[in-house]
CSV table of C-alpha atoms in Angstrom, one decimal:
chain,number,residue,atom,x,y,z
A,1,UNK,CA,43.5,4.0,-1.7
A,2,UNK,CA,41.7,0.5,-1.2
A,3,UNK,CA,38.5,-0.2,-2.6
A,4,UNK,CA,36.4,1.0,0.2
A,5,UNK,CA,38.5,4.6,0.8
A,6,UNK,CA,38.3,4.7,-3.0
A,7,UNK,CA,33.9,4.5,-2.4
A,8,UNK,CA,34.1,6.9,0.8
A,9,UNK,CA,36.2,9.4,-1.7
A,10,UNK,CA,34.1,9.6,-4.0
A,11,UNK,CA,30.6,9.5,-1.4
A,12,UNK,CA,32.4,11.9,0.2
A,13,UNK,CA,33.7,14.4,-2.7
A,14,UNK,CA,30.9,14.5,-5.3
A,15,UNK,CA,27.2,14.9,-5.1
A,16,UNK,CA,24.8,11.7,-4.7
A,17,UNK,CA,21.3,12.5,-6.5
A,18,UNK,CA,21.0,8.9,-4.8
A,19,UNK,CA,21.4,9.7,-1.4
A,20,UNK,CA,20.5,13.2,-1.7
A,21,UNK,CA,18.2,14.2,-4.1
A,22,UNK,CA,17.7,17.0,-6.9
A,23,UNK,CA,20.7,18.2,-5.1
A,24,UNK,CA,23.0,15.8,-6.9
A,25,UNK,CA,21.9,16.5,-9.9
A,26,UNK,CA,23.2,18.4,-12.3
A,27,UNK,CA,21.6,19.0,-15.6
A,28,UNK,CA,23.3,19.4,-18.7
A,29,UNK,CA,26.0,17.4,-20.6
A,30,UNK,CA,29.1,19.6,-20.5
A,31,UNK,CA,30.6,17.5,-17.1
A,32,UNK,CA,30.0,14.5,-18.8
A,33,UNK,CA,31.2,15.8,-22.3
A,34,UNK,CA,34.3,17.2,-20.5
A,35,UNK,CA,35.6,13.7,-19.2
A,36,UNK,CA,35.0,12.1,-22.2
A,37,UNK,CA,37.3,14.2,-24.4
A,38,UNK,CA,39.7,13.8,-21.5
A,39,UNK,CA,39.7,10.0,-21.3
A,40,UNK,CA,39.7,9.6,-25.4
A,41,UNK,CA,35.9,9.5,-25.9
A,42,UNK,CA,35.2,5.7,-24.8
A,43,UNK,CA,31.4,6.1,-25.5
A,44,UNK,CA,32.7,6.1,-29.1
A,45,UNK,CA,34.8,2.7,-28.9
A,46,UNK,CA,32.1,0.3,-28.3
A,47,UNK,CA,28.3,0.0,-29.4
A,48,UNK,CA,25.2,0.5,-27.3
A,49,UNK,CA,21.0,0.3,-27.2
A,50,UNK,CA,20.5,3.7,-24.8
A,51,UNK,CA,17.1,3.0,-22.4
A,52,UNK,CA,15.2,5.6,-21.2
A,53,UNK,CA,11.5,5.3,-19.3
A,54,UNK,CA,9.8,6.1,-16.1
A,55,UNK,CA,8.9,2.3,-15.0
A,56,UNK,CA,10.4,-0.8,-16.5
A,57,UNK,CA,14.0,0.6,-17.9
A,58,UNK,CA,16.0,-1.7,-15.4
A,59,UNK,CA,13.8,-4.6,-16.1
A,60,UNK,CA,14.0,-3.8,-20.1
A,61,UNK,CA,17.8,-3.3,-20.4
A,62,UNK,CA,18.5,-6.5,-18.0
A,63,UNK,CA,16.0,-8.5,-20.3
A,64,UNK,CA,18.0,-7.1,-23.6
A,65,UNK,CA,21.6,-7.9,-22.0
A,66,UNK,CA,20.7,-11.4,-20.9
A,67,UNK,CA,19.2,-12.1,-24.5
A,68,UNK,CA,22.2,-11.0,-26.2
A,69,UNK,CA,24.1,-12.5,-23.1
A,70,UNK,CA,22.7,-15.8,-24.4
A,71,UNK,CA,23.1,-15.9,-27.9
A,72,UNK,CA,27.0,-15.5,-27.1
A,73,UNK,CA,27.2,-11.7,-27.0
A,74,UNK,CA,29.7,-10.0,-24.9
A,75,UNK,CA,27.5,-7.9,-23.5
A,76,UNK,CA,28.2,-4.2,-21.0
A,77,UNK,CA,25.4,-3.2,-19.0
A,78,UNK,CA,24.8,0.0,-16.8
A,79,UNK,CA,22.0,0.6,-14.6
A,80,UNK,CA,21.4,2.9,-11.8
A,81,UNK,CA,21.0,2.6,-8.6
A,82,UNK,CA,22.6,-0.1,-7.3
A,83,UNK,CA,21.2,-2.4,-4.1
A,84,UNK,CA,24.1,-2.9,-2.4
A,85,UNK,CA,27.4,-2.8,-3.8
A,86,UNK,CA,28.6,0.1,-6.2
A,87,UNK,CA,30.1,-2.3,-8.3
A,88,UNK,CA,26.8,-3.8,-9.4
A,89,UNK,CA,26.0,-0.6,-11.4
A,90,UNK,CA,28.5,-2.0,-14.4
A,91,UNK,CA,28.6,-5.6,-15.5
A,92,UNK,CA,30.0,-7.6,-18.1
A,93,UNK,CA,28.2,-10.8,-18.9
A,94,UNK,CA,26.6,-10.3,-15.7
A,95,UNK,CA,29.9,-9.9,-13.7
A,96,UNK,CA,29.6,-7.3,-11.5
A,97,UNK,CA,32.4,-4.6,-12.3
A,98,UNK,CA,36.1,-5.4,-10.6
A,99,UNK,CA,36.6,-3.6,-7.5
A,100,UNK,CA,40.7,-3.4,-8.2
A,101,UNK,CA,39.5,-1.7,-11.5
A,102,UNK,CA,37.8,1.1,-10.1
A,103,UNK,CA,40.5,1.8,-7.7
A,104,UNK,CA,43.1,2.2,-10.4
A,105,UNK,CA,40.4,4.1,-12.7
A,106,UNK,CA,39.6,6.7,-9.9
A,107,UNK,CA,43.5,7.1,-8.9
A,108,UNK,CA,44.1,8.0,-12.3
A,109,UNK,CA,41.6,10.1,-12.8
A,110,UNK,CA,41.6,11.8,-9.7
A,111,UNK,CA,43.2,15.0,-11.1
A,112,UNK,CA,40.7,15.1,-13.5
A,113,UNK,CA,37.9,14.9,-11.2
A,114,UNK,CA,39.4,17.9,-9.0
A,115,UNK,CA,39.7,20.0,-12.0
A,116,UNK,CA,36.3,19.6,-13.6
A,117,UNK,CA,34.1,18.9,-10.5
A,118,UNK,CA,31.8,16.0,-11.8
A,119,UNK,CA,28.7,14.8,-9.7
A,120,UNK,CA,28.9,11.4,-8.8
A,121,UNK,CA,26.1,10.9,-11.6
A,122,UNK,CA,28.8,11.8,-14.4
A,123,UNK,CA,31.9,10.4,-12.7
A,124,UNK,CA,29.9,7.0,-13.1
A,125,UNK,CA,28.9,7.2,-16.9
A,126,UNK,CA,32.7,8.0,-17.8
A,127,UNK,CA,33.5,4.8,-15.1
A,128,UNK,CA,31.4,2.6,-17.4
A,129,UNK,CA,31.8,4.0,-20.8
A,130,UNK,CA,35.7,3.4,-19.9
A,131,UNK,CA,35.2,0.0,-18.9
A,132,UNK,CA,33.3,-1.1,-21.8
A,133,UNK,CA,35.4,0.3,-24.2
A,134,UNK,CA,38.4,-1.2,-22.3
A,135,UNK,CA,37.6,-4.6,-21.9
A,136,UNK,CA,36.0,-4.6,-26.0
A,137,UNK,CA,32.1,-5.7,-25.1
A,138,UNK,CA,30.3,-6.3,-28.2
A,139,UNK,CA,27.8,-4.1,-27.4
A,140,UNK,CA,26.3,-2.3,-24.4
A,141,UNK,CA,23.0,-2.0,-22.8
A,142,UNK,CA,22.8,2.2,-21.1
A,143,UNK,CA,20.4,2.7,-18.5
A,144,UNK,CA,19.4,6.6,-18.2
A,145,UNK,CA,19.9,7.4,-14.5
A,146,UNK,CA,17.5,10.7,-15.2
A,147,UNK,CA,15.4,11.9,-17.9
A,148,UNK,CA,17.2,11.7,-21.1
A,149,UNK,CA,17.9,15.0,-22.6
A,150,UNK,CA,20.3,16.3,-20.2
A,151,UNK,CA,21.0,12.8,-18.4
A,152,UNK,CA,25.0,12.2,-18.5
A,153,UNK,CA,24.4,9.0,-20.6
A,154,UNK,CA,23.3,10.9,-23.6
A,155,UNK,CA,26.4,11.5,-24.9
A,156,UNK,CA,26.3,8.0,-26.8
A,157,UNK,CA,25.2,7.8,-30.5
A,158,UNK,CA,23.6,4.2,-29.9
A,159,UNK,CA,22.1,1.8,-32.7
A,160,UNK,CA,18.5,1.9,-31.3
A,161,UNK,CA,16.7,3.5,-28.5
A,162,UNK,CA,14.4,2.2,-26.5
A,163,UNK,CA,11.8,4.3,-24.1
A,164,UNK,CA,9.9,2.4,-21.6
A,165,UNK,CA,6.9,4.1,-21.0
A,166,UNK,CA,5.5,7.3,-19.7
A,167,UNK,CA,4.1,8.1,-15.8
A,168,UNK,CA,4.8,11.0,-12.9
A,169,UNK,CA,8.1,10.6,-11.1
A,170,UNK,CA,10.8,13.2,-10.2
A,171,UNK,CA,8.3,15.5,-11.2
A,172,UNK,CA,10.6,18.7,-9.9
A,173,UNK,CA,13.4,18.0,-12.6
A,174,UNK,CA,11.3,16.9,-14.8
A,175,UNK,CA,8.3,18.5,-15.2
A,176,UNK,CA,4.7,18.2,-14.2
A,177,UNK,CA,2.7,16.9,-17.1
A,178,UNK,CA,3.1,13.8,-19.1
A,179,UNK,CA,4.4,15.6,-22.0
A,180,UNK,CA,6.5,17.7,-19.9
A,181,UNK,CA,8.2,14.2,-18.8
A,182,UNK,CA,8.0,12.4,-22.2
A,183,UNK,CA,10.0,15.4,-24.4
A,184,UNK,CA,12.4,14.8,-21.4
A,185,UNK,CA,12.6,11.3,-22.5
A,186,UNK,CA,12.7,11.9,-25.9
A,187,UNK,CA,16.1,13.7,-25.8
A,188,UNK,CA,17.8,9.9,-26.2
A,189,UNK,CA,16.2,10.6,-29.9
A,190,UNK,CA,19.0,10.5,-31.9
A,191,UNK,CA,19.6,11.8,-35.6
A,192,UNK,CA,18.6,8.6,-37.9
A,193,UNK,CA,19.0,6.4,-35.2
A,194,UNK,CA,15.8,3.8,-34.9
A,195,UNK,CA,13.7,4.6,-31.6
A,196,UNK,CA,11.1,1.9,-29.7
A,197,UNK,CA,8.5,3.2,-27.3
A,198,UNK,CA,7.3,0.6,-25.4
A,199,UNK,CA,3.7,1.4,-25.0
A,200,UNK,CA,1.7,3.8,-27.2
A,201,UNK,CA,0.1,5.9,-24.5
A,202,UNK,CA,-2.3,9.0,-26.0
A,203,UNK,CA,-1.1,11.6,-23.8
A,204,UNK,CA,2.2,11.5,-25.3
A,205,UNK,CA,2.1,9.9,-28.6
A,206,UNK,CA,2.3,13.5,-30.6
A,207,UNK,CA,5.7,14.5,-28.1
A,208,UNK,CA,7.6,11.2,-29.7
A,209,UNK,CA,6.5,11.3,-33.5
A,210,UNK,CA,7.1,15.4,-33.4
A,211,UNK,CA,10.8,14.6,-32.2
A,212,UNK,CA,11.3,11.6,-34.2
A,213,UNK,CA,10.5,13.6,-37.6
A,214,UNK,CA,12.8,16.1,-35.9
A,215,UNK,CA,15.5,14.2,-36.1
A,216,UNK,CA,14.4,11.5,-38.7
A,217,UNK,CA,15.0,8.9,-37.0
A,218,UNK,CA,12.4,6.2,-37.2
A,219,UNK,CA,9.7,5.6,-34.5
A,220,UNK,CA,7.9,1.9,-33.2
A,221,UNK,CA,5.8,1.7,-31.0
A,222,UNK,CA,6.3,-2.0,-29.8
A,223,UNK,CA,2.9,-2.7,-28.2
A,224,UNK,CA,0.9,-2.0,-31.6
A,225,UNK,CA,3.6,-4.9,-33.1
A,226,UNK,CA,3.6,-7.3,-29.6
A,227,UNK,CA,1.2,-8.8,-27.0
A,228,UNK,CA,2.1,-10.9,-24.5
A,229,UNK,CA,-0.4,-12.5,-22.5
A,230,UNK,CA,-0.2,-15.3,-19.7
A,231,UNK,CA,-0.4,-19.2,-21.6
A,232,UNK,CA,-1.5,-20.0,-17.9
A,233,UNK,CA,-2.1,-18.2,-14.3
A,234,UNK,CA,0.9,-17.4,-12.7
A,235,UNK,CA,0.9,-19.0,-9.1
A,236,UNK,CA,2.0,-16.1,-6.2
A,237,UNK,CA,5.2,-18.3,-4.9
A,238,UNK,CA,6.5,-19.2,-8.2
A,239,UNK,CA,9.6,-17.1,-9.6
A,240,UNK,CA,8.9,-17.6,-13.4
A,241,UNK,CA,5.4,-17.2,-16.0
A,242,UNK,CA,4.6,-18.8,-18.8
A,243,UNK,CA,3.6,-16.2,-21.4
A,244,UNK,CA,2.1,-16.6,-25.4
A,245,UNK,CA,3.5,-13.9,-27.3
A,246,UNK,CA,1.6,-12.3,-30.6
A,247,UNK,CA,3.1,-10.4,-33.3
A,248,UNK,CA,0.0,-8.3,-35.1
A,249,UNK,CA,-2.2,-10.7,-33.7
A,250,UNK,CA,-0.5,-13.7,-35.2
A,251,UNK,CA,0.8,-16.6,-32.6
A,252,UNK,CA,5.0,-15.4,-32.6
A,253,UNK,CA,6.2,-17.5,-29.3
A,254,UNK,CA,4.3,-19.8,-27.8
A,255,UNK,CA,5.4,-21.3,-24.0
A,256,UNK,CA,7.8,-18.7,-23.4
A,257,UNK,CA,9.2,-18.8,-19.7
A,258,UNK,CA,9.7,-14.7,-18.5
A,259,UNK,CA,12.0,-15.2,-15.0
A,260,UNK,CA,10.2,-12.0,-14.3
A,261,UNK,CA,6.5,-12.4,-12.4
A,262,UNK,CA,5.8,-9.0,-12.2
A,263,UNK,CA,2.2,-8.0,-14.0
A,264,UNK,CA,4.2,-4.8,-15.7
A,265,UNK,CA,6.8,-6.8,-17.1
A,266,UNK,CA,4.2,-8.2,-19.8
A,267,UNK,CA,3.9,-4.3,-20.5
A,268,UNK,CA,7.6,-4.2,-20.9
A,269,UNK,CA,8.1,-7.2,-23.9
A,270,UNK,CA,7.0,-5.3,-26.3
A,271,UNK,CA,9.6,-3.2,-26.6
A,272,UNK,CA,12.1,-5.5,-25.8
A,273,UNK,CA,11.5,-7.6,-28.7
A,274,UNK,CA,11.2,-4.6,-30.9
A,275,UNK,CA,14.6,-4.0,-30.2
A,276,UNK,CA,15.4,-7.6,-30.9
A,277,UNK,CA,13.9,-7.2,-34.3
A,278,UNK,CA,15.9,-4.0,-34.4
A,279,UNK,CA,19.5,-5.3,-33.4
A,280,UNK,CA,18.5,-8.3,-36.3
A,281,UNK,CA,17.8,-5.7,-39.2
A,282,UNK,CA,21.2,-4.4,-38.2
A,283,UNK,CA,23.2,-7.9,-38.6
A,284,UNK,CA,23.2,-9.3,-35.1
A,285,UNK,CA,22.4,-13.1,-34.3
A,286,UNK,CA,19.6,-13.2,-31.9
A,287,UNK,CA,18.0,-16.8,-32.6
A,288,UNK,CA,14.3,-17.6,-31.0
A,289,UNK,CA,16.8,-20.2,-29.1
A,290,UNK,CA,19.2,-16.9,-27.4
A,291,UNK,CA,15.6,-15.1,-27.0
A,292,UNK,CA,14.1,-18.2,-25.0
A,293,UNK,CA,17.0,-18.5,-22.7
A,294,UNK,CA,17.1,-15.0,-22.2
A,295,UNK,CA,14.1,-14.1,-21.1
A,296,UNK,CA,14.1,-17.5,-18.9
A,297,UNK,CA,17.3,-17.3,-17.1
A,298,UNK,CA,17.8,-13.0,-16.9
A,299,UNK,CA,18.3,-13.2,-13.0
A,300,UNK,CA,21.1,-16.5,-13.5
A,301,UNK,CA,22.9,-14.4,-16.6
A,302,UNK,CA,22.6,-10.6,-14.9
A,303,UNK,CA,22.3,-10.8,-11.6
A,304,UNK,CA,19.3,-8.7,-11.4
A,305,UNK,CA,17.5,-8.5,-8.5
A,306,UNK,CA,14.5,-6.7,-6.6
A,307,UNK,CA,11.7,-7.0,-9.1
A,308,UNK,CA,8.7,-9.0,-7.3
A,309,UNK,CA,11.0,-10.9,-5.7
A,310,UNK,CA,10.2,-13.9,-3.6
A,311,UNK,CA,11.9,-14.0,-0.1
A,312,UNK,CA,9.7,-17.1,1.1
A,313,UNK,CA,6.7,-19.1,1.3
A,314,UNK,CA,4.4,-19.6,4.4
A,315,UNK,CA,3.8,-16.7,4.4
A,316,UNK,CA,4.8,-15.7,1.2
A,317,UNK,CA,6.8,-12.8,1.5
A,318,UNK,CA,7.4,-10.4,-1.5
A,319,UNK,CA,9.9,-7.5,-2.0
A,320,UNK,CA,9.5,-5.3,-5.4
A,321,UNK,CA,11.3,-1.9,-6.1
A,322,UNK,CA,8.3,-0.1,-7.5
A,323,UNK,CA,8.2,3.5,-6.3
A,324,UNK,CA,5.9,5.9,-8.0
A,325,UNK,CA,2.3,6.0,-8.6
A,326,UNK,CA,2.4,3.9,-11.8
A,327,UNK,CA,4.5,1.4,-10.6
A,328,UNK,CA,2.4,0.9,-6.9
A,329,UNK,CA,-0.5,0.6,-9.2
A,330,UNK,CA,0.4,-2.9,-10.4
A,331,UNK,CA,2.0,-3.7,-6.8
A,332,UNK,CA,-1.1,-2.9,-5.4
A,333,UNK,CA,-3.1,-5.3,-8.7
A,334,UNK,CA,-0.6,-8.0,-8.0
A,335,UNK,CA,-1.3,-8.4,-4.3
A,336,UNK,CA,-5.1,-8.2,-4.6
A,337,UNK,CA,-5.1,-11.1,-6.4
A,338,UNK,CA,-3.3,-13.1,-3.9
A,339,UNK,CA,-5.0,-15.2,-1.4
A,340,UNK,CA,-4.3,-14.7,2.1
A,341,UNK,CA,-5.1,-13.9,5.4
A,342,UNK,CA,-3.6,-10.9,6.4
A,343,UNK,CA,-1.4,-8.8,4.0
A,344,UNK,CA,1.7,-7.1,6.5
A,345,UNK,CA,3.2,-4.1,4.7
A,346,UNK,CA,6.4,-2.7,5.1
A,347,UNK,CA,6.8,0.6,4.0
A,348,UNK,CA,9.3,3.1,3.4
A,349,UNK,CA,9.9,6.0,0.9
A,350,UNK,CA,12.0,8.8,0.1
A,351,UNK,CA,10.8,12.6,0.8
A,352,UNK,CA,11.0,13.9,-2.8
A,353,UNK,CA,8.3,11.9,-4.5
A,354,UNK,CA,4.3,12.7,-4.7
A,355,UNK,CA,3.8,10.4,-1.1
A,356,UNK,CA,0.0,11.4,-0.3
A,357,UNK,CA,-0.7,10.4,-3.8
A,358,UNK,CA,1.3,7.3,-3.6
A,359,UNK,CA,-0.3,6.5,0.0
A,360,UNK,CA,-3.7,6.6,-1.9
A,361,UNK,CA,-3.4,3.4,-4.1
A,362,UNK,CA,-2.4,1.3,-1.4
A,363,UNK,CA,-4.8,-1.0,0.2
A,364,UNK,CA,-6.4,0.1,3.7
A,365,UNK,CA,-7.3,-3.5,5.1
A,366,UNK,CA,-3.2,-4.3,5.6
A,367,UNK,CA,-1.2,-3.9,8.5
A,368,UNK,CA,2.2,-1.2,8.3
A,369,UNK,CA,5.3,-1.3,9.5
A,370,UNK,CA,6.5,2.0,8.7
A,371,UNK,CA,10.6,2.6,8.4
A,372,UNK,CA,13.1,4.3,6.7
A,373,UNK,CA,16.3,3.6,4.4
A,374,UNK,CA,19.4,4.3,5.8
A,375,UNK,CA,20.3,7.3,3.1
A,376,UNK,CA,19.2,11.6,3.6
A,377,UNK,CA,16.2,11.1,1.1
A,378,UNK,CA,14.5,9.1,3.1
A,379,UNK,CA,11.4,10.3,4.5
A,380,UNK,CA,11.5,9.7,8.6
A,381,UNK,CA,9.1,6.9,9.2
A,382,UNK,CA,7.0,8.9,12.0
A,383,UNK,CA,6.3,11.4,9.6
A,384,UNK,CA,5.4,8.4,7.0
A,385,UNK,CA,3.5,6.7,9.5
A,386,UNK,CA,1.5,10.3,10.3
A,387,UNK,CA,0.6,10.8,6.6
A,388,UNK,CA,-0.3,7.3,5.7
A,389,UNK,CA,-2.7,7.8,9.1
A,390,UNK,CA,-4.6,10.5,7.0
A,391,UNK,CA,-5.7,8.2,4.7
A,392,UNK,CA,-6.4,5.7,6.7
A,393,UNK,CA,-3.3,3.6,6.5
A,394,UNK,CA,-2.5,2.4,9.9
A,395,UNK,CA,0.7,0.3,11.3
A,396,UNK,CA,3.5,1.3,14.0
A,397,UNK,CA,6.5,3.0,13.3
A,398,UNK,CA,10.0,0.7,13.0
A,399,UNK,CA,12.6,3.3,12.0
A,400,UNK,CA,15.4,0.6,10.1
A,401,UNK,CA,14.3,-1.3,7.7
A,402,UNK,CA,15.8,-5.1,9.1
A,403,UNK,CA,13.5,-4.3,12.5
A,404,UNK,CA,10.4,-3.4,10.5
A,405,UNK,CA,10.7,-6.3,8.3
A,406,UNK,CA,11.8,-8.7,11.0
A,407,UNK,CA,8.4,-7.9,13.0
A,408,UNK,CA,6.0,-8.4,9.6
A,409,UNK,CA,8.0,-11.8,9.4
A,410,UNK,CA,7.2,-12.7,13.2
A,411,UNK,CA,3.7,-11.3,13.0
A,412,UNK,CA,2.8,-12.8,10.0
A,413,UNK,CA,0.9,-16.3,10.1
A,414,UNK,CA,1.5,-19.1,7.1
A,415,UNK,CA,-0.9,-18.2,5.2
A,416,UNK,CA,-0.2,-14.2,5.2
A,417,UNK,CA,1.6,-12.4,2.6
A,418,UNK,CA,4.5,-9.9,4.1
A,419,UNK,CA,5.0,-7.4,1.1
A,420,UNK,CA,8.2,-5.1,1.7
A,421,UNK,CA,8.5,-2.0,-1.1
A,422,UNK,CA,8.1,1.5,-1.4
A,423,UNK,CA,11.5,2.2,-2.1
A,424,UNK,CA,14.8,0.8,-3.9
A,425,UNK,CA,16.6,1.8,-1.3
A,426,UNK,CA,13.9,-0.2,1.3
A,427,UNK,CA,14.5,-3.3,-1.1
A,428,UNK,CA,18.2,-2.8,-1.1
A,429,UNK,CA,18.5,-3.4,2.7
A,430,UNK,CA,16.5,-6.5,2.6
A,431,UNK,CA,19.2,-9.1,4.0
A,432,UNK,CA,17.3,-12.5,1.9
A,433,UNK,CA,17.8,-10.8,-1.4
A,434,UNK,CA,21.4,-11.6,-1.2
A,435,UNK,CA,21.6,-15.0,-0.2
């Protein structure tokens, strides 16, 4: 097979929780476990941070790979979903994964897949835990896809955990209430490994220290250590903000330059530079030099993409992936603050989340272009459009993606803000992010 029969076989052959939902998803480890043993346990051969969270895991795990990236590190990471290409799930030093290297991998292990019957969830885990282990990184950076406890990644024993932070999303698998959510989470917990939790949030605290005595293993939480705060307003068509950074209250860095502008990523240092701290107790070279550069350059060192990203200027136009309530929240912050004329929304999201609630944070006075990804999850954009009607969210209906956000574009003045979200998978099929 070529590279792109090699993606329709396995699009084709094994569930999607991507494209399809709770469908795809198959809870419990024994799949994951299965191919492991088969392939010579890789997630043995190589060391990793594990990242779990509802918001800010992708942003967290690409800020700790470009840090260790830049202080000479060969560094894995794996993060889920991807935006456009499959191969951007598994990088090295930021280098997407080889396309000739997951042809050979799957022709290999094509028996294997018949035989045990893997969702496409667990045939990627074993895809990257192989790679790394292959090509020898020094360490790598995991991304939970789901949850944590029964997520396929949680097979590693890694050297620190880190958990993002708490909110409602994929409430079905996961459960309904905070806690519910959080002792999902807090199955990454690992005997006498070190765990970080991003932000100490009441609802939860008792679910993390009960498992951490569990399992002995000892327990941060990075935002009573770290506080980062803007060292100057952060215009809306710059790509980069200029943070201070406090350590129990005590100036730590000073002028630091985050080449992430979103509001929440402030929210995710902390725990980032807990596991900094962490990774140094346990012999690694992380100079305030590496942590400067990495926190500056993440995009140039791993190719991340999608968080408040900026398409253009007159009008500005904006794309973030935020997709649940806590993440629209700061979306919906972020824009207020923004002066402008007329604020052009394009909106899509996919059937399985909480979408009245979601529809009630956004702002009333903008004008929708309602559309739909091009996967099954996606909820039609006429029956979007007739919900978001309810609450007095109003806009016509564009179907695709490229035509909704080609008529915002044409219909916006210079000094309007287009904002396109809602969705990774309405970011993903945003032609600028890519060029």
């Amino acid at each position: 097979m070529n590279y792109a029969e090699t993606l329709a076989y396995l699009y084709q052959q094994l569930p999607m929780f991507q494209r399809v939902g709770a469908a795809g998803f198959k809870p419990g480890l024994a799949n994951t476990e299965a191919l492991a043993e088969a392939m010579g346990h890789p997630e043995r051969k190589f060391r990793a941070v594990h990242v779990a969270g509802t918001n800010g895991k992708g942003s967290s795990s690409n800020l700790l790979a470009a840090v260790l990236q830049a202080a000479g590190y060969r560094v894995g990471l794996y993060t889920s979903p991807h935006l456009r290409e499959f191969t951007e799930r598994i990088k090295i030093d930021g280098q997407d994964l080889a396309p000739d290297y997951l042809v050979q991998w799957v022709e290999k292990w094509r028996p294997l897949f018949e035989q045990v019957q893997p969702s496409f969830f667990e045939m990627c885990v074993a895809l990257a835990y192989s790679y790394f282990a292959e090509q020898q990184v020094d360490v790598a950076i995991v991304e939970v896809g789901l949850g944590g406890r029964l997520d396929s990644t949680n097979i590693i024993t890694p050297l620190v955990s880190l958990i993002t932070n708490i909110s409602f999303d994929h409430q079905a698998i996961l459960g309904n209430t905070l806690p519910e959510i959080a002792a999902e989470k807090a199955g990454i917990i690992k005997p006498g490994v070190p765990v970080i939790v991003s932000q100490r949030q009441e609802e939860v605290v008792a679910v993390f220290e009960q498992k951490a005595r569990e399992e002995k293993a000892p327990l941060v939480f990075a935002d009573v250590l770290y506080h980062a705060e803007e060292a100057m307003p952060t215009r809306p068509d710059v790509a980069m903000q200029r943070l201070r950074i406090a350590r129990l209250g005590v100036p730590y860095l000073e002028d630091v330059d985050l080449g992430l502008v979103g509001d929440y990523q402030r929210l995710n240092l902390p725990g980032v530079l807990a596991v900094v701290d962490e990774l140094r107790r346990q012999g690694f070279q992380l100079p305030e030099a590496a942590v400067r550069v990495g926190l500056r350059d993440v995009r140039r060192l791993t190719g991340f993409r999608g968080r408040w990203t900026i398409l253009g200027r007159r009008p500005l136009v904006v794309c973030d992936t935020g997709h649940n309530e806590a993440g629209l929240r700061f979306v919906t912050a972020q824009l207020a603050r923004i002066p402008r004329q007329r604020l052009h929304f394009v909106l899509g999201v996919v059937n399985d989340k909480d979408v009245s609630k979601m529809l009630t944070l956004l702002p009333t006075d903008a004008i929708y272009y309602f559309c739909q990804a091009d996967i099954p999850r996606a909820l039609p954009a006429l029956e979007l459009a007739k919900q978001a009607g309810a609450v007095g969210l109003h806009g016509d209906v564009y179907g695709p993606v490229p035509a909704a956000v080609q008529a915002a574009r044409e219909a916006a003045g210079p000094d309007d803000v287009v904002f396109i979200g809602g969705s990774t998978f309405v970011v993903a099929e945003v032609e600028e992010l890519y060029t």
